[in-house]
Short mmCIF file of N, CA and C in Angstrom, two decimals:
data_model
loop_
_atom_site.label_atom_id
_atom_site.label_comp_id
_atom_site.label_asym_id
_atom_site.label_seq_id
_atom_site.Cartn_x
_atom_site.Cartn_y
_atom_site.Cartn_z
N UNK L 1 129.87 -133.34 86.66
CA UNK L 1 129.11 -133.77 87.81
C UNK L 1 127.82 -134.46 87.35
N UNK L 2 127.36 -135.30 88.20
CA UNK L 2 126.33 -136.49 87.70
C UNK L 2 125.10 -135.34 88.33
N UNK L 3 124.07 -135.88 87.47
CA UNK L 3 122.51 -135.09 87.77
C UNK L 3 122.06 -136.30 88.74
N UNK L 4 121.72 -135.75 89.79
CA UNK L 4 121.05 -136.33 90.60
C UNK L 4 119.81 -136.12 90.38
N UNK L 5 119.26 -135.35 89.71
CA UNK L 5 117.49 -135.27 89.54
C UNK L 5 116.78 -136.49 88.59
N UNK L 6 117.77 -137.46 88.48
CA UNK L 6 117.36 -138.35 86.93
C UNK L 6 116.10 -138.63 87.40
N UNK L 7 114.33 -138.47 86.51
CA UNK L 7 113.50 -139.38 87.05
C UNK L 7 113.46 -141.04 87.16
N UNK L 8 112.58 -140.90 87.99
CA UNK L 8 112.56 -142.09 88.39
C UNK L 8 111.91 -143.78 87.32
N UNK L 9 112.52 -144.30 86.53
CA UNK L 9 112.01 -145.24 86.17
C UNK L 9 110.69 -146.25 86.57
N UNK L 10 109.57 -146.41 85.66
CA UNK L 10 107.91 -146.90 86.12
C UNK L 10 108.60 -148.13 86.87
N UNK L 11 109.86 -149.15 86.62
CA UNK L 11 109.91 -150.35 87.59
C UNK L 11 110.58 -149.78 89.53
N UNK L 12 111.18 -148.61 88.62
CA UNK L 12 111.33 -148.09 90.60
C UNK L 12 110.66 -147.65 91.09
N UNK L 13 109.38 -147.43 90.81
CA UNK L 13 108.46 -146.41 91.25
C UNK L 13 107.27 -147.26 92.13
N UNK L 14 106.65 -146.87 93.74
CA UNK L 14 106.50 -147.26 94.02
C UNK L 14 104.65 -146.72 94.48
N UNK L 15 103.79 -147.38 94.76
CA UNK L 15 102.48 -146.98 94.84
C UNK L 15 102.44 -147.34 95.98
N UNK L 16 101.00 -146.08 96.62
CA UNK L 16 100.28 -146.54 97.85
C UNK L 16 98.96 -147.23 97.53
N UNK L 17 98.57 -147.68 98.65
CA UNK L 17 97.13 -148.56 98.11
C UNK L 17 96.29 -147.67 97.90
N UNK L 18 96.12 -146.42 98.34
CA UNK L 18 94.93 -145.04 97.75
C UNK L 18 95.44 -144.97 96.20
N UNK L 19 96.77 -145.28 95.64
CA UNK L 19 96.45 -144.56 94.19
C UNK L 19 96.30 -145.76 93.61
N UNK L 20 96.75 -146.81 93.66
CA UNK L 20 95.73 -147.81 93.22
C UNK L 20 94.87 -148.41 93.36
N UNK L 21 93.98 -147.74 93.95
CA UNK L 21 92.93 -148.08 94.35
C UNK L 21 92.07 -147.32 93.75
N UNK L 22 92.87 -145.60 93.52
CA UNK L 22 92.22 -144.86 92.39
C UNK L 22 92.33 -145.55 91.13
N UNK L 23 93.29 -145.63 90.89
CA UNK L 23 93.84 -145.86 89.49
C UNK L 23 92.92 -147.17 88.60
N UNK L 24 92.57 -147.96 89.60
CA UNK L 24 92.24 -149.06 89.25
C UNK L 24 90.09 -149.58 89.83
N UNK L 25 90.21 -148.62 90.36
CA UNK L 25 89.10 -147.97 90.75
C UNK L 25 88.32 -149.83 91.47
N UNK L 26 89.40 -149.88 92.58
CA UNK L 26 88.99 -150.83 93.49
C UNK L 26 89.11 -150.38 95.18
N UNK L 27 88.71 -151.30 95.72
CA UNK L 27 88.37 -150.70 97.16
C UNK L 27 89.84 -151.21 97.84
N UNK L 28 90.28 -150.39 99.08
CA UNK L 28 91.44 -151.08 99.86
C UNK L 28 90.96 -152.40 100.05
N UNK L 29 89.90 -152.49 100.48
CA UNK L 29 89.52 -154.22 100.79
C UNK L 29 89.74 -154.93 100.17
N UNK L 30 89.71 -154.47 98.88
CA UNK L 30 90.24 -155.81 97.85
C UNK L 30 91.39 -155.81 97.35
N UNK L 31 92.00 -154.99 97.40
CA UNK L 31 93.59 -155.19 98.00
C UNK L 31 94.50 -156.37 98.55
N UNK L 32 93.45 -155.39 100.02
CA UNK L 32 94.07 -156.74 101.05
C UNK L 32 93.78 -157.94 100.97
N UNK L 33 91.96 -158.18 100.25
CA UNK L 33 92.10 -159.59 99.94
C UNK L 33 92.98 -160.28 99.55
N UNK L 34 93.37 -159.40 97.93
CA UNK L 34 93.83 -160.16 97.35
C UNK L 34 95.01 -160.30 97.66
N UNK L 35 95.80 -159.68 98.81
CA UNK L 35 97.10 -160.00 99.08
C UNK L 35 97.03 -161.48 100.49
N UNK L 36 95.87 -160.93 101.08
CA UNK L 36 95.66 -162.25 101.61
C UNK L 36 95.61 -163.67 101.03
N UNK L 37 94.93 -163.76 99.98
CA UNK L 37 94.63 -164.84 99.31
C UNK L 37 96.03 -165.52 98.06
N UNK L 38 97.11 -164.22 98.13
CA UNK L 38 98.52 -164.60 97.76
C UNK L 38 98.76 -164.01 96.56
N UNK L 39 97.92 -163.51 95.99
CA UNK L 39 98.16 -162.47 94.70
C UNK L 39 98.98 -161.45 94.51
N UNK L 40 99.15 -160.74 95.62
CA UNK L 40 99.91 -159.63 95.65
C UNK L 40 100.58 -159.74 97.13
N UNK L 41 101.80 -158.86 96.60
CA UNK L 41 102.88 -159.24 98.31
C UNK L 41 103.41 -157.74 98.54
N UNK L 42 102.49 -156.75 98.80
CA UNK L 42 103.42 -155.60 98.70
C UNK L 42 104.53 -155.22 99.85
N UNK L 43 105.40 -154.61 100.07
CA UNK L 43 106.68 -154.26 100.87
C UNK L 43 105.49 -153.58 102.09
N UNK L 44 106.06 -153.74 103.36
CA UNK L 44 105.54 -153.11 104.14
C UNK L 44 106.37 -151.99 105.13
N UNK L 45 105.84 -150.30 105.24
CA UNK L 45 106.66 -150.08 106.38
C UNK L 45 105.85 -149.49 107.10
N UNK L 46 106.11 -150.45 108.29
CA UNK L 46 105.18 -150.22 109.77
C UNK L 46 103.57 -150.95 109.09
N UNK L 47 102.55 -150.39 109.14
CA UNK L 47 101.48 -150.38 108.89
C UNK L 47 101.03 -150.63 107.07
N UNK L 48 102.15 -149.54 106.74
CA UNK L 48 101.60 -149.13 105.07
C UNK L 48 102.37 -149.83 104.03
N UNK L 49 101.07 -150.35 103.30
CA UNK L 49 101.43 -151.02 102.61
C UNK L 49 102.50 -150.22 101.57
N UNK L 50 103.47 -150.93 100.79
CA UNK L 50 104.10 -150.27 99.42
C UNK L 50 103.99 -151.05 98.06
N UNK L 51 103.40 -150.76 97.53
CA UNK L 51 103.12 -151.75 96.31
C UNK L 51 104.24 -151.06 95.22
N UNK L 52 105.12 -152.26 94.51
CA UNK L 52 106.01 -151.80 93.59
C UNK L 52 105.29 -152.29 91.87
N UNK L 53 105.85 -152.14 90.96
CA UNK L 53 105.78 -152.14 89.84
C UNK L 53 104.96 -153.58 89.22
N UNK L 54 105.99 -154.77 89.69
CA UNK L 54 105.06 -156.17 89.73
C UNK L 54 104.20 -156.17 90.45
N UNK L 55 103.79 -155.84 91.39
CA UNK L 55 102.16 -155.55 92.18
C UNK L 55 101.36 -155.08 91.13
N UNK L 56 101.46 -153.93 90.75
CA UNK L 56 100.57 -153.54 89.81
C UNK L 56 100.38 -153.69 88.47
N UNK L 57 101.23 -154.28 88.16
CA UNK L 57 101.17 -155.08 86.95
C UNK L 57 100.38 -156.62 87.13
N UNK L 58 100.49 -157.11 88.24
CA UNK L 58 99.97 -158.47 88.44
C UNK L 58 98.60 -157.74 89.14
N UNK L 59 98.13 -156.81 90.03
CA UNK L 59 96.79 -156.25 89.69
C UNK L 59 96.02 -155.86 88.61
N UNK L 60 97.01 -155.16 87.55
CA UNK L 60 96.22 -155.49 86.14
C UNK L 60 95.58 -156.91 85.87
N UNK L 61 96.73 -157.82 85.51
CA UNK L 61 96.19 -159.14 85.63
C UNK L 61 94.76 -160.24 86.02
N UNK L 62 94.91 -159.50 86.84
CA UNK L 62 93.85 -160.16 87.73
C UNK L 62 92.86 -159.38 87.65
N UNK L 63 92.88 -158.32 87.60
CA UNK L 63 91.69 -157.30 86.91
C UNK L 63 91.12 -157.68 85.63
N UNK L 64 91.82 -157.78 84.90
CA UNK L 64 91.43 -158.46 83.79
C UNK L 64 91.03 -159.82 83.64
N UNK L 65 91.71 -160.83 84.47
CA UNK L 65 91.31 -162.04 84.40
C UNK L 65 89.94 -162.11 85.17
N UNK L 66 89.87 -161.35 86.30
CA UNK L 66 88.19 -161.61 86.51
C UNK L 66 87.30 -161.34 85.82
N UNK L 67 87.59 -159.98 84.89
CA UNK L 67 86.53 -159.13 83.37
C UNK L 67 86.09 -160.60 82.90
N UNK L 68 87.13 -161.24 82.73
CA UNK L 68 86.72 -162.20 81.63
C UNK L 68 86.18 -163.67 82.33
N UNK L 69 86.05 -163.70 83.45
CA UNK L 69 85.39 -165.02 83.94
C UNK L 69 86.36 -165.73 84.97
N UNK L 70 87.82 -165.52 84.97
CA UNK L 70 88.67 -166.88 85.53
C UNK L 70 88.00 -166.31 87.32
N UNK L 71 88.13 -167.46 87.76
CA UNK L 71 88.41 -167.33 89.07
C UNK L 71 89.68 -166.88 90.04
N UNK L 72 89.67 -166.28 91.57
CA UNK L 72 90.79 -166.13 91.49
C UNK L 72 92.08 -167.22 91.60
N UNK L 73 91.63 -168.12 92.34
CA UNK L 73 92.10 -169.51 91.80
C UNK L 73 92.90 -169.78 90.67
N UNK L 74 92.08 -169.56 89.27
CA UNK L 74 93.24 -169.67 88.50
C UNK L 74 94.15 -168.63 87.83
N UNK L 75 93.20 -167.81 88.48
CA UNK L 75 94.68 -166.47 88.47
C UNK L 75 95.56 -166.24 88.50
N UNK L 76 95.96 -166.96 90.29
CA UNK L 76 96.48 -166.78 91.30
C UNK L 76 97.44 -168.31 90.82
N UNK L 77 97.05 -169.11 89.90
CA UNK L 77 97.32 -170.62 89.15
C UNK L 77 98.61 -170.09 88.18
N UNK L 78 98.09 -169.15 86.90
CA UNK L 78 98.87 -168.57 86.24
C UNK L 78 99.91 -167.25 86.56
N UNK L 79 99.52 -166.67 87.38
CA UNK L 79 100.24 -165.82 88.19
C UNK L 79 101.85 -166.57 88.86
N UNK L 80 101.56 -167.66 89.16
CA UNK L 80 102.16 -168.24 90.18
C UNK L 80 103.30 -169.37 89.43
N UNK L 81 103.13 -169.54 87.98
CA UNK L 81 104.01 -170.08 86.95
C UNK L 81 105.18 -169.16 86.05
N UNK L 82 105.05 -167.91 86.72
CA UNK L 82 105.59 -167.16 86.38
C UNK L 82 107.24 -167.58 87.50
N UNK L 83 107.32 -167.80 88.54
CA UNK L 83 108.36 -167.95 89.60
C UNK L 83 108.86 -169.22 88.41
N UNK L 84 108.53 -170.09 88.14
CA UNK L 84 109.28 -171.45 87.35
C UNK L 84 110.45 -171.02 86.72
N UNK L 85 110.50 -169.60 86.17
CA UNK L 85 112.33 -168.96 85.50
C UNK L 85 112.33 -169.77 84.53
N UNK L 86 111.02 -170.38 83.46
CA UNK L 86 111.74 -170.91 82.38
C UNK L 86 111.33 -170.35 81.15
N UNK L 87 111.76 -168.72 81.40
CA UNK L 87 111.59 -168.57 80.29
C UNK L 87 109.87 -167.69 79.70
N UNK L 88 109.57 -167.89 81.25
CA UNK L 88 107.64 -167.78 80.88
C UNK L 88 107.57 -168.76 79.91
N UNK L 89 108.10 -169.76 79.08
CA UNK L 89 107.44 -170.54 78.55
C UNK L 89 105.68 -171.35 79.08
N UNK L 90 106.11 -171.91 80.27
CA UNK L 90 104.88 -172.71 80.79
C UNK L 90 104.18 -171.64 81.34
N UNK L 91 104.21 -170.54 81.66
CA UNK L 91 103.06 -169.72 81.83
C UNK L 91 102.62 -169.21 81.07
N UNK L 92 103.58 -169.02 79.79
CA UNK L 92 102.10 -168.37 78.37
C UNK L 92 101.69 -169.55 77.92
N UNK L 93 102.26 -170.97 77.92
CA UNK L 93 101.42 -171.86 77.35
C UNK L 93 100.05 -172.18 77.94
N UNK L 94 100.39 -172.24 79.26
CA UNK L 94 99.09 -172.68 80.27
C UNK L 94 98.09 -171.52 80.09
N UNK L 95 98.77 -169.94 79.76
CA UNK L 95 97.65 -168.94 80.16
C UNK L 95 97.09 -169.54 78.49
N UNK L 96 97.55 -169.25 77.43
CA UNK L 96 97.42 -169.65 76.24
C UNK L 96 96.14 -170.91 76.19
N UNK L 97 96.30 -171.97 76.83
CA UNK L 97 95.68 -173.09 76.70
C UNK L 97 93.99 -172.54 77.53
N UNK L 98 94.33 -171.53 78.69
CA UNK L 98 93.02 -171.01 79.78
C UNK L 98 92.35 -170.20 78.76
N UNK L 99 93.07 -169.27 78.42
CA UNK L 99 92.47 -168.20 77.28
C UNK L 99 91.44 -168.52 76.74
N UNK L 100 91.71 -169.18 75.84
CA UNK L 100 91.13 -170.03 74.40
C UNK L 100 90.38 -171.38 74.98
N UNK L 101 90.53 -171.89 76.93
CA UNK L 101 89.01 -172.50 76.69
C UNK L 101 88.07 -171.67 77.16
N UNK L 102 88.38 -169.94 77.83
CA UNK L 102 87.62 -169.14 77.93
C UNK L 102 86.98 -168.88 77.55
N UNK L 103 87.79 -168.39 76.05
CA UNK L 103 86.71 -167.68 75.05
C UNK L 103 85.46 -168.86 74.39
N UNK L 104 86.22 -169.81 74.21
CA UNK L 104 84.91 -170.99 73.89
C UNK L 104 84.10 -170.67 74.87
N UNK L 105 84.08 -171.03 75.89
CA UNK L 105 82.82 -171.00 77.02
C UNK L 105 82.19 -169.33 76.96
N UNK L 106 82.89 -168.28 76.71
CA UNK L 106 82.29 -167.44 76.56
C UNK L 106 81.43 -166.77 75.59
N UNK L 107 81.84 -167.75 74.23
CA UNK L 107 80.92 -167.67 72.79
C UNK L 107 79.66 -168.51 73.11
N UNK L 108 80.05 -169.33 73.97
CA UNK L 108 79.13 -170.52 74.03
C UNK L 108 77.48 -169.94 74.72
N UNK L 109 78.44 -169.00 76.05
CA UNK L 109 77.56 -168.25 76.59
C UNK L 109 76.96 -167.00 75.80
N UNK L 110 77.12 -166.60 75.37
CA UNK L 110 76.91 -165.46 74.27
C UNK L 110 75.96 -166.02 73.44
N UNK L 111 75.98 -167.57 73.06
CA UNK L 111 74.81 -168.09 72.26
C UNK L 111 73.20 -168.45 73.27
N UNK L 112 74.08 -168.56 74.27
CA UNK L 112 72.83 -168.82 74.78
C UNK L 112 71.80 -167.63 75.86
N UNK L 113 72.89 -166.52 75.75
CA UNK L 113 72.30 -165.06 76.07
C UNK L 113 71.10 -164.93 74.61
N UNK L 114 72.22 -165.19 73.98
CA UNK L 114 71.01 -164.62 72.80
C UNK L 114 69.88 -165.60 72.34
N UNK L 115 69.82 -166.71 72.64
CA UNK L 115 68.57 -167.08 72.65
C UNK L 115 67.57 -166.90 73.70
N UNK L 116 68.22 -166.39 74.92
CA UNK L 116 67.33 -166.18 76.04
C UNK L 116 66.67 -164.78 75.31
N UNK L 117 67.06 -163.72 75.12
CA UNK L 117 66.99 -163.32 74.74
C UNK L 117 65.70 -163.27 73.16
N UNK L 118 65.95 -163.76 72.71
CA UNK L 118 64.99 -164.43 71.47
C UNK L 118 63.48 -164.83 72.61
N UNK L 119 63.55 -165.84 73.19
CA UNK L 119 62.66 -165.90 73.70
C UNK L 119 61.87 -164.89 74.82
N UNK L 120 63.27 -164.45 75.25
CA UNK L 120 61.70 -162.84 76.10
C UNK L 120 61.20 -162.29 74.95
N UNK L 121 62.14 -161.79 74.01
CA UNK L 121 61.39 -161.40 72.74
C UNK L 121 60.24 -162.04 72.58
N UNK L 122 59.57 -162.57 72.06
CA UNK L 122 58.89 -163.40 72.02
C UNK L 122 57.81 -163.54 73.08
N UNK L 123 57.87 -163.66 74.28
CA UNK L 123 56.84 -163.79 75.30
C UNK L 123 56.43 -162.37 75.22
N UNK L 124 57.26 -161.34 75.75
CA UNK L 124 56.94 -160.30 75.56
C UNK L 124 55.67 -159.61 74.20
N UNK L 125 56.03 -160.22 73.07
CA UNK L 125 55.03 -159.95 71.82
C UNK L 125 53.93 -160.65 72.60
N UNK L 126 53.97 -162.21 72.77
CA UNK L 126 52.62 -162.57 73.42
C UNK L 126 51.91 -162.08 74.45
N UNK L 127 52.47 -161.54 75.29
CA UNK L 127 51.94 -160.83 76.50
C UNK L 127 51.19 -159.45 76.07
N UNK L 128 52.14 -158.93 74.97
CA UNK L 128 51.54 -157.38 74.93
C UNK L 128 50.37 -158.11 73.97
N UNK L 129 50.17 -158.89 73.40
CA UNK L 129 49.02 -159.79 72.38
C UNK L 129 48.14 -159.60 73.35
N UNK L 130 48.12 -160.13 74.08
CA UNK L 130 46.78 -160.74 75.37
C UNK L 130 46.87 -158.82 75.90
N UNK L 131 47.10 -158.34 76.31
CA UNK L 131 47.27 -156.87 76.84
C UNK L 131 46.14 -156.25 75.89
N UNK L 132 46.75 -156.18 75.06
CA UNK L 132 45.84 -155.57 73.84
C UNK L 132 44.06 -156.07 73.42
N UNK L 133 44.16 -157.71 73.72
CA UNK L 133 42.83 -158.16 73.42
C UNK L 133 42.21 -157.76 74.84
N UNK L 134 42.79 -157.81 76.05
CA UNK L 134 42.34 -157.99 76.99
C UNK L 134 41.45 -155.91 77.07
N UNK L 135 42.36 -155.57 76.26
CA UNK L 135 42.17 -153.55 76.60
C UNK L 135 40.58 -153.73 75.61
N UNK L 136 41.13 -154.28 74.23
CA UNK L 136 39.55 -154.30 73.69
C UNK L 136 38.22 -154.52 73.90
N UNK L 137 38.66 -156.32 75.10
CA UNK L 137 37.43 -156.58 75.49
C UNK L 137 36.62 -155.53 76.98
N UNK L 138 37.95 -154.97 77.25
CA UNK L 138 37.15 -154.12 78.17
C UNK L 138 36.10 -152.83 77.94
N UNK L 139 37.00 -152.48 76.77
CA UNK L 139 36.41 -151.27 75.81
C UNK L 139 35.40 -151.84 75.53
N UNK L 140 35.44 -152.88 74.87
CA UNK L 140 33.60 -153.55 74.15
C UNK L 140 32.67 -153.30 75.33
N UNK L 141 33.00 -153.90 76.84
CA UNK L 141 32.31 -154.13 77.78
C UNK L 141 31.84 -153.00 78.39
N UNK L 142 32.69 -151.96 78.20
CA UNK L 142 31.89 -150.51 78.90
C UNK L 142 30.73 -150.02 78.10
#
């Protein structure tokens, strides 16, 4: 006789928007945005949403792609090259090609954090400069 108790495999398994919402530690609202805006399509019965396995895997996604700067736009760009069936070829090339002008723009930014940076340094020494002459001349003056 067959076991009917087999568990359930992570692609059959199905989420409510409270545990990913825990899980992923986002609000229902952005959920629904993002299912509004075409990112996510979860199953519906009656009212409640059912989010399956590609939902939350393509919420990773996009979780991550905002960490790193993309908009949802091109998220929702590379997300959406995935339906083409060839292979994911043109969607790891395209994500491939987004990636890597990311990270440029994000070293780029990183150089110029750190010179901002350099320079409060810097004002800051001058300010506490003048702070300091300014404490002496008061001291002289009493």
């Amino acid at each position: 006789m067959k076991d009917i108790s087999t568990p359930q495999t992570d692609r059959d398994k199905t989420y409510s928007i409270t545990q990913l919402c825990r899980e992923f530690d986002v609000t229902p609202r952005t959920l629904r945005f993002y299912e509004q805006k075409g990112l996510l399509a979860p199953a519906r019965r009656g009212w409640t949403r059912i989010f399956n396995y590609r939902d939350r895997a393509r919420l990773q996604l996009i979780l991550r792609g905002k960490r790193v700067g993309f908009s949802l736009e091109e998220i929702k760009e590379m997300l959406d090259l995935y339906k083409l069936r060839d292979g994911q070829m043109t969607q790891l090339t395209v994500a491939s090609t987004k990636l890597r002008e990311r990270l440029v723009a994000l070293r780029q930014q990183r150089v110029e954090i750190d010179e901002a940076i350099a320079d409060l340094e810097r004002t800051c020494d001058i300010v506490d400069g003048m702070l300091k002459e300014k404490g002496a001349d008061l001291a002289a003056s009493a």
